[in-house]
Amino acid sequence: MDPFIHPIFGKSIKKEVPFYFNGELLKAREGQTVAAALMANGIKKLGVSRKLQQSRGLFCANGRCCSCFVSVNELDHVLSCMTLVEKGMKVDSNNGDPNVRGEKNGD
Amino acid sequence: METDLLIIGGGPAGLNAAYEAASHGIETLVIEESFSMGGQLRQQTQVLDKLPKQFEKQRGTTLARTLIEKLSTLNVKVLLKHTMIGTYQDGRIGVSNGVKTIPITAKRIIVTTGAAEEASVFPGWTLPGVMTIGAAQILMNREYVQPGKNALVLGSNTFSLEIVKQFKEMGVTVRGIIESNSELISKHEKIIKSIKKDGIPLYLNSYIENATGVGEVQKVTLNHNGITEEMNIDLVCIGKGVAPILEPFEIMNCSFTYQIRLGGWVPQYSISMETSSPSAYIAGNAAGITSMGGILLTGQLAAVSVAESLGFLNEKLATEKRASLWKELHCIETTADLREVFNARMALIKDYHEEANLLPSSLFDLSLEEC
């Protein structure tokens, strides 16, 4: 974990939350977004773009740009910057077209 | 779901509008697409002065809490992680919670969607490690994560320079500020002086030729007055300013106008902050990029007009209240170096009143008055 000390707010005393990224067990701080938790673990590449297969990561951190999407608990195309990390959450890279029209999504 | 007033956006403009409206007894519903209220205030550690007179000088993060706490005893309902995605033909607003769409019947709507950061495109700009300057601020102040170790900042507006100052405190080394113009965009003398004192290299007449790296940004080629230089960088922050977020206004068929001083395309609105779409009002940065004082005051202005139109405030009181709020807005925007913003705002309103055959307003003479 990142031993980050904020110059104004001091050290984060939020408790640790375990979660998985591509099967690997990682630790986040409670209240962090998935994108930030991954960056705190040194992971910047969240997946590849569907058409040109280029690396993607956090860009706007504000839910506008769709650069940081991942799968969360097998739901594809979730914005990692707008999703708070939860205990045991399974996060996976999206490396192609998201399966948004499949049966599992209710269509 | 039914409500008197629907506010789209739980940032400073929306929260202050909700407070004003609910104080008059209006049943108010706020929808917010994020997981918490406060909008961009949630990561603003800057101390905000030049706020409306009922607010003390305070940090943005504190102001977010202040605004949220003020709503606790009022008739305001908040739906987090809810996004406006469309309108029905009968005027109801379609709001999605990610699983289903909820139709909302509202007598009035105030849209406070705020502003989004502009991108800057160069080869390699999509690499992880290239992000907006606002994203870096979110990582530091909301998420307690260092965004990188060696940074280049593209763009030299005041916001970019404020974050550059903060980078130093966070252990991020700024290897340069790159500006395509021949002078810095920011005119904030105190910050510029401090940045020069810190010895942060300023590259004027410069641009990024490309960014490269395997899986994330590792190298940036800079073009400085025609001379190229390669740098080892793991963070590139794009600080090219912000523009109003317009989708809900487009969905509601609002008319637009172009005002570069307000951030580009903006919805047209009247002196009451009403748009060309019936019953829809606007406030905050969506109505033109301004300071926090302007964001809060336009929220209050829209709410006063909604209170009048719903019969919670009589015409005389509402007109008086609007006049005093416009005077305060005028004073804040002219002293906060935003005189051009205020003038552009008044020009927009004047045009709209003429086009829509609305009554002219004595408030148009405000800009001549001294504060």
CSV table of C-alpha atoms in Angstrom, one decimal:
chain,number,residue,atom,x,y,z
A,1,MET,CA,0.0,0.0,0.0
A,2,ASP,CA,1.0,3.6,-0.6
A,3,PRO,CA,2.0,5.2,2.7
A,4,PHE,CA,0.6,8.5,1.6
A,5,ILE,CA,0.7,11.4,3.9
A,6,HIS,CA,-1.4,14.4,2.9
A,7,PRO,CA,0.1,17.8,3.8
A,8,ILE,CA,-3.2,19.2,4.9
A,9,PHE,CA,-5.3,16.2,6.0
A,10,GLY,CA,-2.4,14.1,7.3
A,11,LYS,CA,-2.2,10.3,7.1
A,12,SER,CA,-5.2,8.4,5.9
A,13,ILE,CA,-6.6,6.3,8.8
A,14,LYS,CA,-9.2,4.6,6.7
A,15,LYS,CA,-9.1,0.9,7.1
A,16,GLU,CA,-7.8,-1.5,4.5
A,17,VAL,CA,-10.1,-3.3,2.1
A,18,PRO,CA,-9.0,-6.4,0.2
A,19,PHE,CA,-10.0,-6.7,-3.5
A,20,TYR,CA,-8.8,-8.5,-6.6
A,21,PHE,CA,-7.5,-7.1,-9.9
A,22,ASN,CA,-7.2,-9.7,-12.7
A,23,GLY,CA,-7.1,-12.4,-10.0
A,24,GLU,CA,-4.4,-10.8,-7.9
A,25,LEU,CA,-5.2,-9.9,-4.3
A,26,LEU,CA,-4.6,-6.2,-3.5
A,27,LYS,CA,-5.4,-3.8,-0.7
A,28,ALA,CA,-7.3,-0.5,-1.0
A,29,ARG,CA,-8.3,2.1,1.6
A,30,GLU,CA,-12.0,2.3,2.5
A,31,GLY,CA,-13.7,5.1,0.5
A,32,GLN,CA,-11.3,5.0,-2.5
A,33,THR,CA,-12.5,4.5,-6.0
A,34,VAL,CA,-11.4,1.4,-7.9
A,35,ALA,CA,-9.3,3.5,-10.2
A,36,ALA,CA,-7.5,5.2,-7.3
A,37,ALA,CA,-7.0,2.0,-5.4
A,38,LEU,CA,-5.3,0.5,-8.5
A,39,MET,CA,-3.1,3.5,-8.9
A,40,ALA,CA,-2.1,3.3,-5.2
A,41,ASN,CA,-0.9,-0.3,-6.0
A,42,GLY,CA,1.2,1.0,-8.9
A,43,ILE,CA,-1.2,-0.1,-11.6
A,44,LYS,CA,-1.9,2.5,-14.3
A,45,LYS,CA,-2.9,0.3,-17.2
A,46,LEU,CA,-6.5,-0.7,-16.7
A,47,GLY,CA,-7.1,-2.4,-20.0
A,48,VAL,CA,-6.7,-1.9,-23.8
A,49,SER,CA,-8.9,0.1,-26.2
A,50,ARG,CA,-11.3,-2.0,-28.1
A,51,LYS,CA,-10.4,-0.9,-31.6
A,52,LEU,CA,-6.7,0.0,-31.7
A,53,GLN,CA,-5.7,-2.3,-28.7
A,54,GLN,CA,-3.8,0.6,-27.0
A,55,SER,CA,-3.3,0.8,-23.3
A,56,ARG,CA,-5.9,2.8,-21.3
A,57,GLY,CA,-5.9,4.3,-17.9
A,58,LEU,CA,-7.4,7.0,-15.7
A,59,PHE,CA,-7.8,10.3,-17.7
A,60,CYS,CA,-10.5,12.6,-16.2
A,61,ALA,CA,-11.3,10.8,-12.9
A,62,ASN,CA,-14.7,12.4,-13.1
A,63,GLY,CA,-16.9,9.9,-15.0
A,64,ARG,CA,-16.9,11.7,-18.3
A,65,CYS,CA,-14.3,10.1,-20.5
A,66,CYS,CA,-14.8,6.3,-20.4
A,67,SER,CA,-11.0,5.7,-20.5
A,68,CYS,CA,-10.9,3.9,-17.2
A,69,PHE,CA,-13.6,1.3,-17.6
A,70,VAL,CA,-13.2,-2.2,-16.1
A,71,SER,CA,-15.3,-5.2,-15.2
A,72,VAL,CA,-16.6,-5.2,-11.7
A,73,ASN,CA,-17.9,-8.5,-10.3
A,74,GLU,CA,-18.3,-9.7,-14.0
A,75,LEU,CA,-20.3,-6.6,-15.0
A,76,ASP,CA,-18.5,-5.1,-18.0
A,77,HIS,CA,-17.9,-1.5,-18.9
A,78,VAL,CA,-18.0,0.0,-15.4
A,79,LEU,CA,-16.3,3.3,-14.8
A,80,SER,CA,-13.6,2.6,-12.2
A,81,CYS,CA,-13.3,6.3,-11.3
A,82,MET,CA,-17.0,6.4,-10.3
A,83,THR,CA,-17.1,3.1,-8.4
A,84,LEU,CA,-16.1,2.8,-4.7
A,85,VAL,CA,-14.0,-0.3,-3.9
A,86,GLU,CA,-15.7,-2.9,-1.8
A,87,LYS,CA,-14.4,-5.8,0.3
A,88,GLY,CA,-13.7,-8.8,-2.0
A,89,MET,CA,-14.6,-7.0,-5.1
A,90,LYS,CA,-13.4,-8.7,-8.3
A,91,VAL,CA,-12.1,-6.2,-10.8
A,92,ASP,CA,-10.9,-7.3,-14.3
A,93,SER,CA,-9.4,-5.4,-17.2
A,94,ASN,CA,-11.7,-4.9,-20.2
A,95,ASN,CA,-9.7,-5.7,-23.3
A,96,GLY,CA,-12.3,-5.7,-26.1
A,97,ASP,CA,-15.9,-4.8,-26.8
A,98,PRO,CA,-17.9,-4.9,-23.6
A,99,ASN,CA,-20.7,-7.5,-23.6
A,100,VAL,CA,-23.5,-5.1,-22.9
A,101,ARG,CA,-26.2,-6.9,-24.9
A,102,GLY,CA,-25.7,-10.4,-23.5
A,103,GLU,CA,-28.2,-12.5,-21.6
A,104,LYS,CA,-26.5,-11.8,-18.3
A,105,ASN,CA,-27.4,-8.1,-18.7
A,106,GLY,CA,-31.0,-8.8,-19.0
A,107,ASP,CA,-31.6,-8.6,-22.7
B,1,MET,CA,-41.7,9.9,-8.6
B,2,GLU,CA,-43.0,13.5,-8.2
B,3,THR,CA,-41.5,16.6,-6.8
B,4,ASP,CA,-42.0,20.4,-6.9
B,5,LEU,CA,-38.3,21.0,-7.9
B,6,LEU,CA,-35.8,18.7,-9.4
B,7,ILE,CA,-32.2,19.7,-9.3
B,8,ILE,CA,-29.8,17.9,-11.6
B,9,GLY,CA,-26.3,18.0,-10.0
B,10,GLY,CA,-25.3,17.9,-6.3
B,11,GLY,CA,-22.3,20.3,-6.6
B,12,PRO,CA,-22.1,23.8,-5.0
B,13,ALA,CA,-24.6,25.4,-7.3
B,14,GLY,CA,-27.1,22.6,-6.9
B,15,LEU,CA,-26.7,22.4,-3.1
B,16,ASN,CA,-27.0,26.1,-2.6
B,17,ALA,CA,-30.1,26.2,-4.9
B,18,ALA,CA,-31.6,23.4,-2.9
B,19,TYR,CA,-31.0,25.3,0.3
B,20,GLU,CA,-32.6,28.5,-1.0
B,21,ALA,CA,-35.6,26.6,-2.5
B,22,ALA,CA,-36.3,24.3,0.4
B,23,SER,CA,-36.0,27.3,2.8
B,24,HIS,CA,-39.1,28.7,1.1
B,25,GLY,CA,-40.9,25.4,1.6
B,26,ILE,CA,-40.4,23.9,-1.8
B,27,GLU,CA,-40.2,20.1,-2.0
B,28,THR,CA,-36.8,19.5,-3.5
B,29,LEU,CA,-35.2,16.5,-5.1
B,30,VAL,CA,-31.4,16.5,-6.0
B,31,ILE,CA,-30.0,13.9,-8.3
B,32,GLU,CA,-26.2,13.4,-8.4
B,33,GLU,CA,-24.3,11.0,-10.7
B,34,SER,CA,-21.4,10.5,-8.3
B,35,PHE,CA,-21.3,8.5,-5.0
B,36,SER,CA,-21.2,11.7,-2.9
B,37,MET,CA,-22.3,15.3,-3.0
B,38,GLY,CA,-20.1,18.4,-3.2
B,39,GLY,CA,-19.0,18.1,-6.9
B,40,GLN,CA,-15.6,19.5,-7.5
B,41,LEU,CA,-15.4,21.0,-4.0
B,42,ARG,CA,-14.7,17.5,-2.7
B,43,GLN,CA,-11.0,17.8,-3.9
B,44,GLN,CA,-10.5,21.6,-3.6
B,45,THR,CA,-8.1,22.3,-0.8
B,46,GLN,CA,-7.6,25.9,-1.9
B,47,VAL,CA,-9.0,28.4,0.5
B,48,LEU,CA,-11.9,30.2,-1.2
B,49,ASP,CA,-12.4,33.8,-0.5
B,50,LYS,CA,-14.8,36.2,-2.3
B,51,LEU,CA,-17.7,34.0,-1.4
B,52,PRO,CA,-21.2,35.3,-1.0
B,53,LYS,CA,-21.6,37.3,2.3
B,54,GLN,CA,-23.3,34.5,4.3
B,55,PHE,CA,-20.3,32.3,3.9
B,56,GLU,CA,-17.0,32.6,5.7
B,57,LYS,CA,-13.7,32.2,3.9
B,58,GLN,CA,-13.0,28.4,3.9
B,59,ARG,CA,-11.4,25.5,2.1
B,60,GLY,CA,-13.4,23.9,-0.7
B,61,THR,CA,-13.5,20.6,1.1
B,62,THR,CA,-15.0,22.4,4.1
B,63,LEU,CA,-17.5,24.3,2.0
B,64,ALA,CA,-18.8,21.0,0.6
B,65,ARG,CA,-19.5,19.8,4.1
B,66,THR,CA,-21.0,23.2,5.1
B,67,LEU,CA,-23.4,23.1,2.1
B,68,ILE,CA,-24.5,19.5,2.7
B,69,GLU,CA,-25.1,20.1,6.5
B,70,LYS,CA,-27.3,23.1,5.7
B,71,LEU,CA,-29.7,20.8,4.0
B,72,SER,CA,-30.1,18.4,6.8
B,73,THR,CA,-33.2,19.9,8.5
B,74,LEU,CA,-34.9,20.9,5.2
B,75,ASN,CA,-37.3,19.0,2.9
B,76,VAL,CA,-34.6,17.9,0.4
B,77,LYS,CA,-34.3,14.4,-0.9
B,78,VAL,CA,-31.0,13.3,-2.5
B,79,LEU,CA,-30.5,10.4,-4.9
B,80,LEU,CA,-26.8,9.6,-5.3
B,81,LYS,CA,-25.5,7.6,-8.3
B,82,HIS,CA,-28.5,8.7,-10.4
B,83,THR,CA,-28.0,10.2,-13.8
B,84,MET,CA,-30.4,12.1,-16.1
B,85,ILE,CA,-30.5,10.1,-19.4
B,86,GLY,CA,-33.4,11.6,-21.3
B,87,THR,CA,-36.9,13.2,-21.3
B,88,TYR,CA,-40.3,11.7,-22.0
B,89,GLN,CA,-42.6,13.4,-24.5
B,90,ASP,CA,-44.8,14.6,-21.7
B,91,GLY,CA,-41.9,16.4,-20.1
B,92,ARG,CA,-41.0,13.9,-17.4
B,93,ILE,CA,-37.3,13.5,-16.8
B,94,GLY,CA,-35.8,10.0,-17.2
B,95,VAL,CA,-33.2,9.2,-14.5
B,96,SER,CA,-31.2,6.1,-14.4
B,97,ASN,CA,-29.7,4.4,-11.3
B,98,GLY,CA,-27.7,2.0,-13.5
B,99,VAL,CA,-30.3,-0.7,-13.3
B,100,LYS,CA,-33.6,0.9,-14.2
B,101,THR,CA,-34.9,4.2,-15.4
B,102,ILE,CA,-37.1,6.2,-13.1
B,103,PRO,CA,-39.5,8.8,-14.6
B,104,ILE,CA,-39.6,12.0,-12.5
B,105,THR,CA,-42.4,14.5,-12.7
B,106,ALA,CA,-41.2,17.9,-11.6
B,107,LYS,CA,-42.9,21.3,-11.7
B,108,ARG,CA,-39.6,23.0,-12.1
B,109,ILE,CA,-36.0,21.9,-12.9
B,110,ILE,CA,-32.7,23.5,-12.1
B,111,VAL,CA,-29.8,22.1,-14.1
B,112,THR,CA,-26.4,22.5,-12.4
B,113,THR,CA,-24.2,20.1,-14.4
B,114,GLY,CA,-21.0,22.2,-13.9
B,115,ALA,CA,-18.1,22.1,-16.3
B,116,ALA,CA,-15.7,19.4,-17.7
B,117,GLU,CA,-12.0,19.7,-18.4
B,118,GLU,CA,-10.9,20.2,-22.0
B,119,ALA,CA,-8.5,17.6,-23.5
B,120,SER,CA,-5.4,18.3,-25.6
B,121,VAL,CA,-4.5,15.9,-28.3
B,122,PHE,CA,-0.9,14.8,-29.2
B,123,PRO,CA,0.5,11.4,-30.2
B,124,GLY,CA,0.4,9.3,-27.1
B,125,TRP,CA,-2.1,11.4,-25.2
B,126,THR,CA,-4.2,8.3,-24.4
B,127,LEU,CA,-1.4,6.5,-22.6
B,128,PRO,CA,-2.0,5.7,-18.9
B,129,GLY,CA,-0.2,8.4,-16.9
B,130,VAL,CA,-1.5,11.2,-19.1
B,131,MET,CA,-4.5,12.8,-17.3
B,132,THR,CA,-6.2,16.1,-16.8
B,133,ILE,CA,-4.9,18.3,-14.1
B,134,GLY,CA,-8.2,18.0,-12.3
B,135,ALA,CA,-7.7,14.2,-12.2
B,136,ALA,CA,-4.4,14.6,-10.5
B,137,GLN,CA,-6.1,16.9,-7.9
B,138,ILE,CA,-8.8,14.3,-7.3
B,139,LEU,CA,-6.1,11.5,-6.8
B,140,MET,CA,-4.2,13.7,-4.3
B,141,ASN,CA,-6.9,15.3,-2.2
B,142,ARG,CA,-9.8,12.9,-2.4
B,143,GLU,CA,-8.1,9.6,-2.9
B,144,TYR,CA,-4.8,10.1,-1.0
B,145,VAL,CA,-2.8,8.7,-4.0
B,146,GLN,CA,0.3,10.2,-5.5
B,147,PRO,CA,-0.5,10.6,-9.2
B,148,GLY,CA,3.2,10.2,-10.3
B,149,LYS,CA,6.8,11.2,-9.5
B,150,ASN,CA,8.0,13.2,-12.5
B,151,ALA,CA,5.4,15.4,-14.1
B,152,LEU,CA,5.0,17.7,-17.0
B,153,VAL,CA,2.1,20.2,-16.9
B,154,LEU,CA,0.5,21.3,-20.2
B,155,GLY,CA,-1.2,24.6,-19.9
B,156,SER,CA,-0.6,27.5,-17.6
B,157,ASN,CA,-3.9,28.8,-16.3
B,158,THR,CA,-4.3,29.7,-12.6
B,159,PHE,CA,-5.8,26.3,-11.7
B,160,SER,CA,-2.9,24.4,-13.3
B,161,LEU,CA,-0.4,26.6,-11.4
B,162,GLU,CA,-2.3,26.0,-8.1
B,163,ILE,CA,-1.9,22.2,-8.6
B,164,VAL,CA,1.8,22.7,-9.6
B,165,LYS,CA,2.2,24.3,-6.2
B,166,GLN,CA,0.5,21.4,-4.5
B,167,PHE,CA,2.6,18.8,-6.4
B,168,LYS,CA,5.7,20.0,-4.5
B,169,GLU,CA,4.0,19.3,-1.2
B,170,MET,CA,3.0,15.9,-2.4
B,171,GLY,CA,6.5,14.8,-3.5
B,172,VAL,CA,5.8,15.1,-7.2
B,173,THR,CA,8.6,16.8,-9.1
B,174,VAL,CA,7.4,19.1,-11.8
B,175,ARG,CA,9.9,19.0,-14.7
B,176,GLY,CA,8.2,21.8,-16.6
B,177,ILE,CA,5.1,23.8,-17.4
B,178,ILE,CA,4.5,23.8,-21.1
B,179,GLU,CA,2.6,26.7,-22.7
B,180,SER,CA,2.0,27.1,-26.4
B,181,ASN,CA,1.5,30.8,-26.1
B,182,SER,CA,4.3,33.3,-25.7
B,183,GLU,CA,3.1,34.2,-22.2
B,184,LEU,CA,1.5,32.4,-19.2
B,185,ILE,CA,-2.3,32.2,-19.3
B,186,SER,CA,-2.6,32.9,-15.6
B,187,LYS,CA,-2.3,36.5,-14.5
B,188,HIS,CA,-2.2,35.6,-10.8
B,189,GLU,CA,1.0,37.4,-9.8
B,190,LYS,CA,1.4,35.8,-6.4
B,191,ILE,CA,1.3,32.2,-7.7
B,192,ILE,CA,3.5,33.0,-10.7
B,193,LYS,CA,6.1,34.6,-8.5
B,194,SER,CA,6.0,31.6,-6.2
B,195,ILE,CA,6.4,29.1,-9.1
B,196,LYS,CA,9.4,31.1,-10.5
B,197,LYS,CA,10.9,31.2,-7.0
B,198,ASP,CA,10.6,27.4,-6.8
B,199,GLY,CA,12.6,27.2,-10.0
B,200,ILE,CA,10.0,25.2,-12.0
B,201,PRO,CA,11.0,25.4,-15.7
B,202,LEU,CA,8.5,27.4,-17.8
B,203,TYR,CA,8.5,26.5,-21.5
B,204,LEU,CA,6.7,29.1,-23.5
B,205,ASN,CA,6.1,28.8,-27.2
B,206,SER,CA,6.3,25.1,-26.6
B,207,TYR,CA,4.3,21.9,-27.2
B,208,ILE,CA,4.4,18.2,-26.7
B,209,GLU,CA,5.5,16.4,-29.9
B,210,ASN,CA,4.7,13.0,-28.5
B,211,ALA,CA,4.5,10.8,-25.5
B,212,THR,CA,5.7,7.2,-25.6
B,213,GLY,CA,6.0,4.2,-23.3
B,214,VAL,CA,5.1,0.6,-22.9
B,215,GLY,CA,1.7,0.3,-21.1
B,216,GLU,CA,2.2,3.7,-19.6
B,217,VAL,CA,3.9,7.0,-20.3
B,218,GLN,CA,7.7,7.0,-19.9
B,219,LYS,CA,9.1,9.5,-22.3
B,220,VAL,CA,7.9,12.9,-23.6
B,221,THR,CA,9.4,14.8,-26.5
B,222,LEU,CA,9.0,18.5,-26.0
B,223,ASN,CA,9.3,21.1,-28.8
B,224,HIS,CA,10.6,24.3,-27.3
B,225,ASN,CA,10.9,27.1,-29.9
B,226,GLY,CA,11.7,24.5,-32.6
B,227,ILE,CA,14.3,22.6,-30.5
B,228,THR,CA,13.3,19.2,-29.4
B,229,GLU,CA,14.1,17.7,-26.0
B,230,GLU,CA,13.4,14.3,-24.6
B,231,MET,CA,12.4,13.8,-21.0
B,232,ASN,CA,11.8,10.8,-18.7
B,233,ILE,CA,8.3,11.5,-17.3
B,234,ASP,CA,5.7,9.3,-15.7
B,235,LEU,CA,2.9,11.9,-15.4
B,236,VAL,CA,1.5,14.4,-17.9
B,237,CYS,CA,-1.2,16.7,-16.7
B,238,ILE,CA,-3.4,18.5,-19.2
B,239,GLY,CA,-4.6,21.9,-17.9
B,240,LYS,CA,-6.4,23.5,-20.8
B,241,GLY,CA,-9.4,24.9,-18.8
B,242,VAL,CA,-13.0,23.8,-18.6
B,243,ALA,CA,-16.2,24.2,-20.6
B,244,PRO,CA,-19.9,23.9,-19.5
B,245,ILE,CA,-21.5,20.4,-19.6
B,246,LEU,CA,-24.4,20.7,-21.9
B,247,GLU,CA,-26.1,17.3,-22.5
B,248,PRO,CA,-29.2,17.9,-20.4
B,249,PHE,CA,-29.8,21.2,-22.1
B,250,GLU,CA,-29.4,19.6,-25.5
B,251,ILE,CA,-31.9,16.9,-24.5
B,252,MET,CA,-34.4,19.6,-23.4
B,253,ASN,CA,-34.0,21.5,-26.7
B,254,CYS,CA,-32.6,24.6,-25.0
B,255,SER,CA,-31.2,27.3,-27.3
B,256,PHE,CA,-27.5,28.0,-27.1
B,257,THR,CA,-25.1,30.8,-27.8
B,258,TYR,CA,-21.4,31.1,-28.1
B,259,GLN,CA,-19.5,33.2,-25.5
B,260,ILE,CA,-15.8,32.5,-25.4
B,261,ARG,CA,-15.5,34.3,-22.0
B,262,LEU,CA,-18.1,32.0,-20.5
B,263,GLY,CA,-16.4,28.8,-21.7
B,264,GLY,CA,-17.7,28.5,-25.3
B,265,TRP,CA,-21.2,27.2,-26.0
B,266,VAL,CA,-23.6,28.0,-23.2
B,267,PRO,CA,-27.4,27.7,-22.9
B,268,GLN,CA,-29.3,31.0,-23.3
B,269,TYR,CA,-30.9,32.2,-20.1
B,270,SER,CA,-32.9,35.2,-18.7
B,271,ILE,CA,-32.2,37.5,-15.8
B,272,SER,CA,-34.2,34.9,-13.8
B,273,MET,CA,-31.8,32.1,-14.8
B,274,GLU,CA,-34.6,30.5,-16.9
B,275,THR,CA,-33.6,28.8,-20.1
B,276,SER,CA,-35.6,28.7,-23.3
B,277,SER,CA,-37.0,25.3,-22.3
B,278,PRO,CA,-40.2,26.0,-20.2
B,279,SER,CA,-39.7,25.5,-16.4
B,280,ALA,CA,-36.0,24.7,-16.8
B,281,TYR,CA,-33.5,26.9,-15.0
B,282,ILE,CA,-29.7,26.9,-15.0
B,283,ALA,CA,-27.0,27.8,-12.5
B,284,GLY,CA,-23.3,27.3,-11.7
B,285,ASN,CA,-20.5,26.7,-14.1
B,286,ALA,CA,-23.0,25.3,-16.6
B,287,ALA,CA,-24.2,28.9,-17.0
B,288,GLY,CA,-20.7,30.2,-17.7
B,289,ILE,CA,-17.3,29.4,-16.1
B,290,THR,CA,-16.9,31.6,-13.1
B,291,SER,CA,-15.6,31.6,-9.5
B,292,MET,CA,-17.1,29.7,-6.5
B,293,GLY,CA,-18.8,33.0,-5.5
B,294,GLY,CA,-20.5,33.1,-8.9
B,295,ILE,CA,-21.4,29.4,-8.8
B,296,LEU,CA,-23.1,29.8,-5.4
B,297,LEU,CA,-24.9,33.0,-6.3
B,298,THR,CA,-26.4,31.8,-9.6
B,299,GLY,CA,-27.7,28.7,-7.7
B,300,GLN,CA,-29.5,31.0,-5.3
B,301,LEU,CA,-30.8,33.2,-8.1
B,302,ALA,CA,-32.3,30.3,-9.9
B,303,ALA,CA,-33.9,29.1,-6.7
B,304,VAL,CA,-35.4,32.5,-6.0
B,305,SER,CA,-36.9,32.6,-9.5
B,306,VAL,CA,-38.3,29.1,-9.0
B,307,ALA,CA,-39.9,30.1,-5.7
B,308,GLU,CA,-41.5,33.1,-7.4
B,309,SER,CA,-42.9,31.0,-10.3
B,310,LEU,CA,-44.3,28.4,-7.9
B,311,GLY,CA,-46.0,31.1,-5.8
B,312,PHE,CA,-43.7,30.6,-2.7
B,313,LEU,CA,-42.4,34.2,-3.0
B,314,ASN,CA,-44.4,37.2,-4.2
B,315,GLU,CA,-43.2,39.2,-7.3
B,316,LYS,CA,-42.0,42.2,-5.3
B,317,LEU,CA,-39.9,40.2,-2.8
B,318,ALA,CA,-38.5,38.0,-5.6
B,319,THR,CA,-37.5,41.0,-7.7
B,320,GLU,CA,-35.8,42.7,-4.7
B,321,LYS,CA,-34.0,39.5,-3.8
B,322,ARG,CA,-32.8,39.0,-7.4
B,323,ALA,CA,-31.6,42.6,-7.6
B,324,SER,CA,-29.5,42.2,-4.5
B,325,LEU,CA,-28.1,38.9,-5.6
B,326,TRP,CA,-27.2,40.3,-9.0
B,327,LYS,CA,-25.5,43.2,-7.3
B,328,GLU,CA,-23.5,40.8,-5.2
B,329,LEU,CA,-22.6,38.7,-8.2
B,330,HIS,CA,-21.5,41.8,-10.0
B,331,CYS,CA,-19.2,42.8,-7.2
B,332,ILE,CA,-17.7,39.3,-6.7
B,333,GLU,CA,-17.1,38.8,-10.4
B,334,THR,CA,-15.6,42.2,-11.0
B,335,THR,CA,-13.3,42.1,-8.0
B,336,ALA,CA,-12.3,38.4,-8.7
B,337,ASP,CA,-10.8,39.5,-12.0
B,338,LEU,CA,-13.9,38.2,-13.8
B,339,ARG,CA,-15.2,41.5,-15.1
B,340,GLU,CA,-15.2,40.1,-18.7
B,341,VAL,CA,-17.1,37.0,-17.5
B,342,PHE,CA,-19.7,39.3,-15.9
B,343,ASN,CA,-20.0,41.5,-19.0
B,344,ALA,CA,-20.3,38.4,-21.3
B,345,ARG,CA,-23.0,37.0,-19.0
B,346,MET,CA,-25.0,40.3,-19.2
B,347,ALA,CA,-24.6,40.4,-22.9
B,348,LEU,CA,-25.9,36.9,-23.2
B,349,ILE,CA,-29.0,37.7,-21.0
B,350,LYS,CA,-29.6,41.0,-22.9
B,351,ASP,CA,-29.6,39.2,-26.3
B,352,TYR,CA,-31.9,36.5,-25.0
B,353,HIS,CA,-34.4,39.1,-23.6
B,354,GLU,CA,-34.4,40.8,-26.9
B,355,GLU,CA,-34.8,37.6,-29.0
B,356,ALA,CA,-37.5,36.2,-26.8
B,357,ASN,CA,-39.3,39.5,-26.4
B,358,LEU,CA,-38.9,39.4,-22.6
B,359,LEU,CA,-39.1,42.6,-20.6
B,360,PRO,CA,-35.9,44.5,-20.5
B,361,SER,CA,-34.4,44.7,-17.0
B,362,SER,CA,-32.9,47.7,-15.1
B,363,LEU,CA,-30.2,45.2,-14.0
B,364,PHE,CA,-28.5,45.6,-17.3
B,365,ASP,CA,-27.0,48.9,-16.1
B,366,LEU,CA,-25.3,47.1,-13.2
B,367,SER,CA,-21.9,46.9,-14.8
B,368,LEU,CA,-21.7,50.7,-14.7
B,369,GLU,CA,-22.1,50.8,-10.9
B,370,GLU,CA,-19.1,50.7,-8.6
B,371,CYS,CA,-18.8,48.1,-5.8
